[in-house]
JSON list of C-alpha atoms in Angstrom, two decimals:
[
{"chain": "A", "resi": 736, "resn": "LEU", "atom": "CA", "xyz": [-0.03, 5.91, -17.20]},
{"chain": "A", "resi": 737, "resn": "PHE", "atom": "CA", "xyz": [0.70, 8.86, -14.76]},
{"chain": "A", "resi": 738, "resn": "ASP", "atom": "CA", "xyz": [1.67, 7.20, -11.42]},
{"chain": "A", "resi": 739, "resn": "ASN", "atom": "CA", "xyz": [2.72, 8.72, -8.11]},
{"chain": "A", "resi": 740, "resn": "LEU", "atom": "CA", "xyz": [1.54, 12.11, -9.03]},
{"chain": "A", "resi": 741, "resn": "ASP", "atom": "CA", "xyz": [0.45, 12.99, -5.56]},
{"chain": "A", "resi": 742, "resn": "LYS", "atom": "CA", "xyz": [2.91, 10.71, -3.70]},
{"chain": "A", "resi": 743, "resn": "ASN", "atom": "CA", "xyz": [4.38, 13.39, -1.61]},
{"chain": "A", "resi": 744, "resn": "TRP", "atom": "CA", "xyz": [1.52, 15.95, -1.77]},
{"chain": "A", "resi": 745, "resn": "LYS", "atom": "CA", "xyz": [0.45, 16.88, 1.81]},
{"chain": "A", "resi": 746, "resn": "THR", "atom": "CA", "xyz": [-3.16, 18.17, 2.27]},
{"chain": "A", "resi": 747, "resn": "ASP", "atom": "CA", "xyz": [-2.06, 20.70, 4.72]},
{"chain": "A", "resi": 748, "resn": "SER", "atom": "CA", "xyz": [0.49, 22.28, 2.34]},
{"chain": "A", "resi": 749, "resn": "CYS", "atom": "CA", "xyz": [-1.16, 21.70, -0.95]},
{"chain": "A", "resi": 750, "resn": "ASN", "atom": "CA", "xyz": [-1.72, 25.02, -3.16]},
{"chain": "A", "resi": 751, "resn": "ARG", "atom": "CA", "xyz": [-3.22, 26.28, -6.13]},
{"chain": "A", "resi": 752, "resn": "TYR", "atom": "CA", "xyz": [-0.47, 24.63, -8.14]},
{"chain": "A", "resi": 753, "resn": "GLU", "atom": "CA", "xyz": [-1.44, 21.06, -7.29]},
{"chain": "A", "resi": 754, "resn": "VAL", "atom": "CA", "xyz": [-5.20, 21.90, -8.20]},
{"chain": "A", "resi": 755, "resn": "VAL", "atom": "CA", "xyz": [-4.21, 23.19, -11.47]},
{"chain": "A", "resi": 756, "resn": "ILE", "atom": "CA", "xyz": [-2.40, 19.90, -12.14]},
{"chain": "A", "resi": 757, "resn": "LEU", "atom": "CA", "xyz": [-5.22, 17.65, -11.36]},
{"chain": "A", "resi": 758, "resn": "LYS", "atom": "CA", "xyz": [-7.54, 20.08, -13.41]},
{"chain": "A", "resi": 759, "resn": "CYS", "atom": "CA", "xyz": [-5.37, 20.01, -16.43]},
{"chain": "A", "resi": 760, "resn": "LEU", "atom": "CA", "xyz": [-5.04, 16.15, -16.11]},
{"chain": "A", "resi": 761, "resn": "LEU", "atom": "CA", "xyz": [-8.75, 15.54, -16.01]},
{"chain": "A", "resi": 762, "resn": "THR", "atom": "CA", "xyz": [-9.49, 18.01, -18.74]},
{"chain": "A", "resi": 763, "resn": "ALA", "atom": "CA", "xyz": [-6.89, 16.25, -20.78]},
{"chain": "A", "resi": 764, "resn": "THR", "atom": "CA", "xyz": [-8.45, 13.00, -20.29]},
{"chain": "A", "resi": 765, "resn": "ARG", "atom": "CA", "xyz": [-11.71, 14.26, -21.40]},
{"chain": "A", "resi": 766, "resn": "LYS", "atom": "CA", "xyz": [-10.34, 15.59, -24.50]},
{"chain": "A", "resi": 767, "resn": "LEU", "atom": "CA", "xyz": [-8.52, 12.65, -25.34]},
{"chain": "A", "resi": 768, "resn": "LYS", "atom": "CA", "xyz": [-11.53, 10.57, -24.84]},
{"chain": "A", "resi": 769, "resn": "LYS", "atom": "CA", "xyz": [-13.47, 12.81, -27.31]},
{"chain": "A", "resi": 770, "resn": "MET", "atom": "CA", "xyz": [-10.52, 12.64, -29.78]},
{"chain": "A", "resi": 771, "resn": "ILE", "atom": "CA", "xyz": [-10.33, 8.66, -29.79]},
{"chain": "A", "resi": 772, "resn": "THR", "atom": "CA", "xyz": [-14.03, 8.00, -29.72]},
{"chain": "A", "resi": 773, "resn": "ARG", "atom": "CA", "xyz": [-14.54, 10.03, -32.90]},
{"chain": "A", "resi": 774, "resn": "ALA", "atom": "CA", "xyz": [-12.43, 7.46, -34.64]},
{"chain": "A", "resi": 775, "resn": "ARG", "atom": "CA", "xyz": [-15.02, 4.80, -33.30]},
{"chain": "A", "resi": 776, "resn": "LEU", "atom": "CA", "xyz": [-12.57, 3.32, -30.59]},
{"chain": "A", "resi": 777, "resn": "ASN", "atom": "CA", "xyz": [-13.37, 2.55, -27.12]},
{"chain": "A", "resi": 778, "resn": "PHE", "atom": "CA", "xyz": [-11.44, 4.53, -24.71]},
{"chain": "A", "resi": 779, "resn": "TYR", "atom": "CA", "xyz": [-11.36, 4.70, -20.93]},
{"chain": "A", "resi": 780, "resn": "SER", "atom": "CA", "xyz": [-9.14, 6.69, -18.60]},
{"chain": "A", "resi": 781, "resn": "ILE", "atom": "CA", "xyz": [-8.75, 6.10, -14.57]},
{"chain": "A", "resi": 782, "resn": "VAL", "atom": "CA", "xyz": [-7.07, 8.66, -12.38]},
{"chain": "A", "resi": 783, "resn": "PHE", "atom": "CA", "xyz": [-6.11, 7.23, -8.99]},
{"chain": "A", "resi": 784, "resn": "LEU", "atom": "CA", "xyz": [-6.09, 9.73, -6.15]},
{"chain": "A", "resi": 785, "resn": "ARG", "atom": "CA", "xyz": [-5.70, 9.44, -2.45]},
{"chain": "A", "resi": 786, "resn": "ASN", "atom": "CA", "xyz": [-8.96, 10.27, -0.59]},
{"chain": "A", "resi": 787, "resn": "ASP", "atom": "CA", "xyz": [-7.31, 13.37, 1.11]},
{"chain": "A", "resi": 788, "resn": "ILE", "atom": "CA", "xyz": [-6.14, 14.77, -1.98]},
{"chain": "A", "resi": 789, "resn": "TYR", "atom": "CA", "xyz": [-9.37, 14.30, -3.75]},
{"chain": "A", "resi": 790, "resn": "ALA", "atom": "CA", "xyz": [-11.42, 15.80, -0.84]},
{"chain": "A", "resi": 791, "resn": "PHE", "atom": "CA", "xyz": [-8.80, 18.71, -0.97]},
{"chain": "A", "resi": 792, "resn": "PHE", "atom": "CA", "xyz": [-9.39, 19.24, -4.73]},
{"chain": "A", "resi": 793, "resn": "LEU", "atom": "CA", "xyz": [-13.21, 19.21, -4.26]},
{"chain": "A", "resi": 794, "resn": "ALA", "atom": "CA", "xyz": [-12.71, 22.04, -1.83]},
{"chain": "A", "resi": 795, "resn": "LYS", "atom": "CA", "xyz": [-10.70, 24.28, -4.07]},
{"chain": "A", "resi": 796, "resn": "THR", "atom": "CA", "xyz": [-12.73, 23.78, -7.29]},
{"chain": "A", "resi": 797, "resn": "SER", "atom": "CA", "xyz": [-16.28, 24.88, -8.39]},
{"chain": "A", "resi": 798, "resn": "ASP", "atom": "CA", "xyz": [-16.10, 22.61, -11.27]},
{"chain": "A", "resi": 799, "resn": "ARG", "atom": "CA", "xyz": [-17.56, 19.29, -9.86]},
{"chain": "A", "resi": 800, "resn": "GLY", "atom": "CA", "xyz": [-19.74, 16.43, -11.04]},
{"chain": "A", "resi": 801, "resn": "LYS", "atom": "CA", "xyz": [-17.97, 15.77, -14.53]},
{"chain": "A", "resi": 802, "resn": "GLU", "atom": "CA", "xyz": [-16.24, 12.81, -13.18]},
{"chain": "A", "resi": 803, "resn": "GLN", "atom": "CA", "xyz": [-17.59, 9.44, -12.22]},
{"chain": "A", "resi": 804, "resn": "VAL", "atom": "CA", "xyz": [-16.22, 8.73, -8.85]},
{"chain": "A", "resi": 805, "resn": "ALA", "atom": "CA", "xyz": [-15.64, 5.37, -7.06]},
{"chain": "A", "resi": 806, "resn": "SER", "atom": "CA", "xyz": [-14.10, 4.89, -3.67]},
{"chain": "A", "resi": 807, "resn": "LEU", "atom": "CA", "xyz": [-11.59, 2.04, -3.12]},
{"chain": "A", "resi": 808, "resn": "ASN", "atom": "CA", "xyz": [-11.33, 1.15, 0.64]},
{"chain": "A", "resi": 809, "resn": "TRP", "atom": "CA", "xyz": [-8.80, -1.47, 1.80]},
{"chain": "A", "resi": 810, "resn": "ASP", "atom": "CA", "xyz": [-10.51, -2.13, 5.10]},
{"chain": "A", "resi": 811, "resn": "ASP", "atom": "CA", "xyz": [-12.15, -5.44, 4.36]},
{"chain": "A", "resi": 812, "resn": "PRO", "atom": "CA", "xyz": [-10.09, -8.62, 4.72]},
{"chain": "A", "resi": 813, "resn": "GLN", "atom": "CA", "xyz": [-12.25, -10.36, 2.18]},
{"chain": "A", "resi": 814, "resn": "ILE", "atom": "CA", "xyz": [-10.69, -8.19, -0.47]},
{"chain": "A", "resi": 815, "resn": "PHE", "atom": "CA", "xyz": [-7.27, -9.32, 0.63]},
{"chain": "A", "resi": 816, "resn": "LYS", "atom": "CA", "xyz": [-8.42, -13.07, 0.24]},
{"chain": "A", "resi": 817, "resn": "GLU", "atom": "CA", "xyz": [-9.55, -12.05, -3.47]},
{"chain": "A", "resi": 818, "resn": "ILE", "atom": "CA", "xyz": [-6.01, -10.51, -4.16]},
{"chain": "A", "resi": 819, "resn": "PHE", "atom": "CA", "xyz": [-4.65, -13.66, -3.09]},
{"chain": "A", "resi": 820, "resn": "ARG", "atom": "CA", "xyz": [-6.95, -15.90, -4.99]},
{"chain": "A", "resi": 821, "resn": "LEU", "atom": "CA", "xyz": [-6.27, -13.85, -8.27]},
{"chain": "A", "resi": 822, "resn": "ARG", "atom": "CA", "xyz": [-2.54, -14.22, -7.83]},
{"chain": "A", "resi": 823, "resn": "ALA", "atom": "CA", "xyz": [-2.56, -17.88, -7.01]},
{"chain": "A", "resi": 824, "resn": "ASP", "atom": "CA", "xyz": [-5.31, -19.36, -9.10]},
{"chain": "A", "resi": 825, "resn": "ASN", "atom": "CA", "xyz": [-3.89, -19.82, -12.68]},
{"chain": "A", "resi": 826, "resn": "GLY", "atom": "CA", "xyz": [-6.27, -22.64, -13.40]},
{"chain": "A", "resi": 827, "resn": "ASP", "atom": "CA", "xyz": [-3.50, -25.31, -13.51]},
{"chain": "A", "resi": 828, "resn": "ILE", "atom": "CA", "xyz": [-2.27, -25.74, -10.05]},
{"chain": "A", "resi": 829, "resn": "PHE", "atom": "CA", "xyz": [-4.70, -24.13, -7.65]},
{"chain": "A", "resi": 830, "resn": "THR", "atom": "CA", "xyz": [-8.46, -23.91, -8.05]},
{"chain": "A", "resi": 831, "resn": "GLY", "atom": "CA", "xyz": [-11.35, -23.10, -5.71]},
{"chain": "A", "resi": 832, "resn": "ASN", "atom": "CA", "xyz": [-11.94, -20.07, -3.53]},
{"chain": "A", "resi": 833, "resn": "ALA", "atom": "CA", "xyz": [-9.44, -18.27, -1.52]},
{"chain": "A", "resi": 834, "resn": "ASP", "atom": "CA", "xyz": [-9.66, -20.10, 1.87]},
{"chain": "A", "resi": 835, "resn": "GLU", "atom": "CA", "xyz": [-9.22, -23.58, 0.11]},
{"chain": "A", "resi": 836, "resn": "ILE", "atom": "CA", "xyz": [-6.11, -22.23, -1.68]},
{"chain": "A", "resi": 837, "resn": "TRP", "atom": "CA", "xyz": [-4.75, -20.77, 1.46]},
{"chain": "A", "resi": 838, "resn": "SER", "atom": "CA", "xyz": [-5.04, -23.90, 3.23]},
{"chain": "A", "resi": 839, "resn": "ILE", "atom": "CA", "xyz": [-3.07, -25.47, 0.49]},
{"chain": "A", "resi": 840, "resn": "VAL", "atom": "CA", "xyz": [-0.33, -23.19, 0.53]},
{"chain": "A", "resi": 841, "resn": "PHE", "atom": "CA", "xyz": [-0.20, -21.96, 4.22]},
{"chain": "A", "resi": 842, "resn": "ASP", "atom": "CA", "xyz": [-0.16, -23.44, 7.73]},
{"chain": "A", "resi": 843, "resn": "LEU", "atom": "CA", "xyz": [-3.37, -22.21, 9.02]},
{"chain": "A", "resi": 844, "resn": "HIS", "atom": "CA", "xyz": [-2.26, -20.91, 12.19]},
{"chain": "A", "resi": 845, "resn": "VAL", "atom": "CA", "xyz": [0.72, -18.98, 13.37]},
{"chain": "A", "resi": 846, "resn": "GLU", "atom": "CA", "xyz": [1.29, -18.56, 17.24]},
{"chain": "A", "resi": 847, "resn": "GLY", "atom": "CA", "xyz": [-2.37, -19.61, 17.89]},
{"chain": "A", "resi": 848, "resn": "GLN", "atom": "CA", "xyz": [-3.72, -17.08, 15.37]},
{"chain": "A", "resi": 849, "resn": "SER", "atom": "CA", "xyz": [-4.99, -17.41, 11.80]},
{"chain": "A", "resi": 850, "resn": "SER", "atom": "CA", "xyz": [-2.00, -17.18, 9.57]},
{"chain": "A", "resi": 851, "resn": "PHE", "atom": "CA", "xyz": [-4.00, -14.99, 7.11]},
{"chain": "A", "resi": 852, "resn": "ASN", "atom": "CA", "xyz": [-5.08, -12.69, 9.89]},
{"chain": "A", "resi": 853, "resn": "TYR", "atom": "CA", "xyz": [-1.38, -12.64, 11.16]},
{"chain": "A", "resi": 854, "resn": "ILE", "atom": "CA", "xyz": [-0.15, -11.52, 7.87]},
{"chain": "A", "resi": 855, "resn": "ILE", "atom": "CA", "xyz": [-2.76, -8.50, 7.16]},
{"chain": "A", "resi": 856, "resn": "GLU", "atom": "CA", "xyz": [-2.32, -7.21, 10.59]},
{"chain": "A", "resi": 857, "resn": "ARG", "atom": "CA", "xyz": [1.15, -6.85, 10.35]},
{"chain": "A", "resi": 858, "resn": "THR", "atom": "CA", "xyz": [0.84, -5.18, 6.81]},
{"chain": "A", "resi": 859, "resn": "LEU", "atom": "CA", "xyz": [-1.62, -2.79, 8.08]},
{"chain": "A", "resi": 860, "resn": "MET", "atom": "CA", "xyz": [-3.96, -3.88, 5.34]},
{"chain": "A", "resi": 861, "resn": "ARG", "atom": "CA", "xyz": [-1.93, -2.47, 2.61]},
{"chain": "A", "resi": 862, "resn": "PRO", "atom": "CA", "xyz": [-2.12, -4.36, -0.54]},
{"chain": "A", "resi": 863, "resn": "ARG", "atom": "CA", "xyz": [1.46, -3.87, -1.78]},
{"chain": "A", "resi": 864, "resn": "ASP", "atom": "CA", "xyz": [2.93, -4.69, 1.64]},
{"chain": "A", "resi": 865, "resn": "PHE", "atom": "CA", "xyz": [0.43, -7.84, 1.95]},
{"chain": "A", "resi": 866, "resn": "LEU", "atom": "CA", "xyz": [1.95, -9.35, -1.29]},
{"chain": "A", "resi": 867, "resn": "VAL", "atom": "CA", "xyz": [5.54, -8.55, -0.33]},
{"chain": "A", "resi": 868, "resn": "PHE", "atom": "CA", "xyz": [5.12, -10.22, 2.94]},
{"chain": "A", "resi": 869, "resn": "ILE", "atom": "CA", "xyz": [3.73, -13.31, 1.06]},
{"chain": "A", "resi": 870, "resn": "LYS", "atom": "CA", "xyz": [6.73, -13.10, -1.33]},
{"chain": "A", "resi": 871, "resn": "HIS", "atom": "CA", "xyz": [9.21, -13.38, 1.56]},
{"chain": "A", "resi": 872, "resn": "ALA", "atom": "CA", "xyz": [7.31, -16.26, 3.00]},
{"chain": "A", "resi": 873, "resn": "LEU", "atom": "CA", "xyz": [7.27, -18.06, -0.36]},
{"chain": "A", "resi": 874, "resn": "SER", "atom": "CA", "xyz": [10.97, -17.35, -0.86]},
{"chain": "A", "resi": 875, "resn": "THR", "atom": "CA", "xyz": [11.69, -18.78, 2.74]},
{"chain": "A", "resi": 876, "resn": "ALA", "atom": "CA", "xyz": [9.74, -21.97, 2.12]},
{"chain": "A", "resi": 877, "resn": "ILE", "atom": "CA", "xyz": [11.37, -22.57, -1.28]},
{"chain": "A", "resi": 878, "resn": "ASN", "atom": "CA", "xyz": [14.76, -22.10, 0.32]},
{"chain": "A", "resi": 879, "resn": "ARG", "atom": "CA", "xyz": [14.13, -24.46, 3.05]},
{"chain": "A", "resi": 880, "resn": "GLY", "atom": "CA", "xyz": [12.69, -27.04, 0.64]},
{"chain": "A", "resi": 881, "resn": "HIS", "atom": "CA", "xyz": [9.30, -26.96, 1.96]},
{"chain": "A", "resi": 882, "resn": "ASP", "atom": "CA", "xyz": [6.32, -27.90, -0.09]},
{"chain": "A", "resi": 883, "resn": "ARG", "atom": "CA", "xyz": [4.25, -25.46, 1.79]},
{"chain": "A", "resi": 884, "resn": "ILE", "atom": "CA", "xyz": [4.63, -22.33, 3.56]},
{"chain": "A", "resi": 885, "resn": "THR", "atom": "CA", "xyz": [4.87, -23.27, 7.45]},
{"chain": "A", "resi": 886, "resn": "SER", "atom": "CA", "xyz": [4.38, -21.10, 10.58]},
{"chain": "A", "resi": 887, "resn": "GLU", "atom": "CA", "xyz": [7.94, -21.00, 11.09]},
{"chain": "A", "resi": 888, "resn": "ASP", "atom": "CA", "xyz": [8.36, -19.63, 7.37]},
{"chain": "A", "resi": 889, "resn": "ILE", "atom": "CA", "xyz": [6.13, -17.03, 8.27]},
{"chain": "A", "resi": 890, "resn": "CYS", "atom": "CA", "xyz": [7.77, -15.78, 11.39]},
{"chain": "A", "resi": 891, "resn": "HIS", "atom": "CA", "xyz": [11.15, -15.77, 9.35]},
{"chain": "A", "resi": 892, "resn": "ALA", "atom": "CA", "xyz": [9.33, -13.82, 6.50]},
{"chain": "A", "resi": 893, "resn": "GLU", "atom": "CA", "xyz": [8.02, -11.14, 9.09]},
{"chain": "A", "resi": 894, "resn": "LYS", "atom": "CA", "xyz": [11.86, -10.30, 9.91]},
{"chain": "A", "resi": 895, "resn": "ALA", "atom": "CA", "xyz": [12.78, -10.07, 6.35]},
{"chain": "A", "resi": 896, "resn": "TYR", "atom": "CA", "xyz": [9.66, -7.83, 5.68]},
{"chain": "A", "resi": 897, "resn": "SER", "atom": "CA", "xyz": [10.18, -5.66, 8.47]},
{"chain": "A", "resi": 898, "resn": "ARG", "atom": "CA", "xyz": [13.71, -5.13, 7.65]},
{"chain": "A", "resi": 899, "resn": "GLU", "atom": "CA", "xyz": [12.71, -4.19, 3.93]},
{"chain": "A", "resi": 900, "resn": "LEU", "atom": "CA", "xyz": [10.00, -1.88, 5.51]},
{"chain": "A", "resi": 901, "resn": "PHE", "atom": "CA", "xyz": [12.70, -0.23, 7.83]},
{"chain": "A", "resi": 902, "resn": "GLU", "atom": "CA", "xyz": [15.11, 0.24, 5.09]},
{"chain": "A", "resi": 903, "resn": "GLY", "atom": "CA", "xyz": [12.46, 1.95, 2.70]},
{"chain": "A", "resi": 904, "resn": "LEU", "atom": "CA", "xyz": [11.14, 4.16, 5.27]},
{"chain": "A", "resi": 905, "resn": "SER", "atom": "CA", "xyz": [14.79, 5.16, 6.09]},
{"chain": "A", "resi": 906, "resn": "TYR", "atom": "CA", "xyz": [15.28, 6.31, 2.49]},
{"chain": "A", "resi": 907, "resn": "GLU", "atom": "CA", "xyz": [12.12, 8.24, 2.41]},
{"chain": "A", "resi": 908, "resn": "LEU", "atom": "CA", "xyz": [13.20, 10.03, 5.53]},
{"chain": "A", "resi": 909, "resn": "LEU", "atom": "CA", "xyz": [16.35, 10.70, 3.93]},
{"chain": "A", "resi": 910, "resn": "GLU", "atom": "CA", "xyz": [14.91, 12.33, 1.03]},
{"chain": "A", "resi": 911, "resn": "ILE", "atom": "CA", "xyz": [13.00, 14.71, 3.18]},
{"chain": "A", "resi": 912, "resn": "ASP", "atom": "CA", "xyz": [15.97, 15.82, 5.27]},
{"chain": "A", "resi": 913, "resn": "LYS", "atom": "CA", "xyz": [19.49, 14.34, 5.64]},
{"chain": "A", "resi": 914, "resn": "ASP", "atom": "CA", "xyz": [19.38, 14.90, 9.40]},
{"chain": "A", "resi": 915, "resn": "LEU", "atom": "CA", "xyz": [16.63, 12.35, 9.78]},
{"chain": "A", "resi": 916, "resn": "GLU", "atom": "CA", "xyz": [18.77, 9.50, 8.37]},
{"chain": "A", "resi": 917, "resn": "ASN", "atom": "CA", "xyz": [19.04, 7.59, 11.63]},
{"chain": "A", "resi": 918, "resn": "ILE", "atom": "CA", "xyz": [16.12, 8.87, 13.44]},
{"chain": "A", "resi": 919, "resn": "LEU", "atom": "CA", "xyz": [14.23, 5.41, 13.45]},
{"chain": "A", "resi": 920, "resn": "TYR", "atom": "CA", "xyz": [16.95, 3.95, 15.63]},
{"chain": "A", "resi": 921, "resn": "CYS", "atom": "CA", "xyz": [15.98, 6.25, 18.49]},
{"chain": "A", "resi": 922, "resn": "PHE", "atom": "CA", "xyz": [12.73, 4.07, 18.66]},
{"chain": "A", "resi": 923, "resn": "LEU", "atom": "CA", "xyz": [14.67, 0.86, 19.60]},
{"chain": "A", "resi": 924, "resn": "GLU", "atom": "CA", "xyz": [13.36, -0.55, 22.75]},
{"chain": "A", "resi": 925, "resn": "SER", "atom": "CA", "xyz": [10.81, 2.20, 23.23]},
{"chain": "A", "resi": 926, "resn": "LYS", "atom": "CA", "xyz": [7.15, 1.65, 24.11]},
{"chain": "A", "resi": 927, "resn": "LYS", "atom": "CA", "xyz": [4.84, 0.66, 21.42]},
{"chain": "A", "resi": 928, "resn": "LYS", "atom": "CA", "xyz": [2.59, 3.62, 22.37]},
{"chain": "A", "resi": 929, "resn": "LEU", "atom": "CA", "xyz": [4.04, 6.98, 23.17]},
{"chain": "A", "resi": 930, "resn": "THR", "atom": "CA", "xyz": [2.45, 10.34, 24.38]},
{"chain": "A", "resi": 931, "resn": "GLU", "atom": "CA", "xyz": [3.35, 13.39, 22.58]},
{"chain": "A", "resi": 932, "resn": "SER", "atom": "CA", "xyz": [5.80, 14.64, 25.21]},
{"chain": "A", "resi": 933, "resn": "GLU", "atom": "CA", "xyz": [7.56, 11.08, 25.35]},
{"chain": "A", "resi": 934, "resn": "LEU", "atom": "CA", "xyz": [7.84, 11.06, 21.62]},
{"chain": "A", "resi": 935, "resn": "LEU", "atom": "CA", "xyz": [9.49, 14.54, 21.58]},
{"chain": "A", "resi": 936, "resn": "LYS", "atom": "CA", "xyz": [11.81, 13.83, 24.50]},
{"chain": "A", "resi": 937, "resn": "LEU", "atom": "CA", "xyz": [12.78, 10.50, 22.61]},
{"chain": "A", "resi": 938, "resn": "ILE", "atom": "CA", "xyz": [13.70, 12.49, 19.44]},
{"chain": "A", "resi": 939, "resn": "HIS", "atom": "CA", "xyz": [15.39, 15.20, 21.28]},
{"chain": "A", "resi": 940, "resn": "ASP", "atom": "CA", "xyz": [17.63, 12.90, 23.44]},
{"chain": "A", "resi": 941, "resn": "SER", "atom": "CA", "xyz": [18.64, 11.18, 20.36]},
{"chain": "A", "resi": 942, "resn": "GLY", "atom": "CA", "xyz": [20.07, 14.47, 19.15]}
]
């Protein structure tokens, strides 16, 4: 498994080097498949790439059409319900569809909003973040001795999730440039939406 190969690649600065890496990886998987199938063994390989990286790759190569391509888009709330169901439905404790299991595990509403929608909106429909948020909510409920995740547990989990997200982003910025270590703090109490000039002024004023 080759993971995070394109994690820090940027399409506006990709060069021939990244294209060569991808070509070599795809060629290697094809050769490996031929080698293994000669021994009459089933073999499948999957290469995961961000859409923007794949589009850049196609634009830089004339060798197309050899791979089977499937797009995975995380813009459907029903997919997140299925993710939750697969994690929760072990056949012994919970059975049924995602909505039925969710109603057993969670309070249905948080601040007048569906608890499910409340979570996916705050995690920007990112699967890993969705599961991290749920993990925080579950930990909160267990620590408080609750037999289900209440709306108060979810609100408390949101704070823990936000802190974790903030710290993770701070570390990523630090890897890019040490001068960016504290840049996120300049957004404290700022407006949710900023124009470009307002953004630049905010950063400039913070030093």
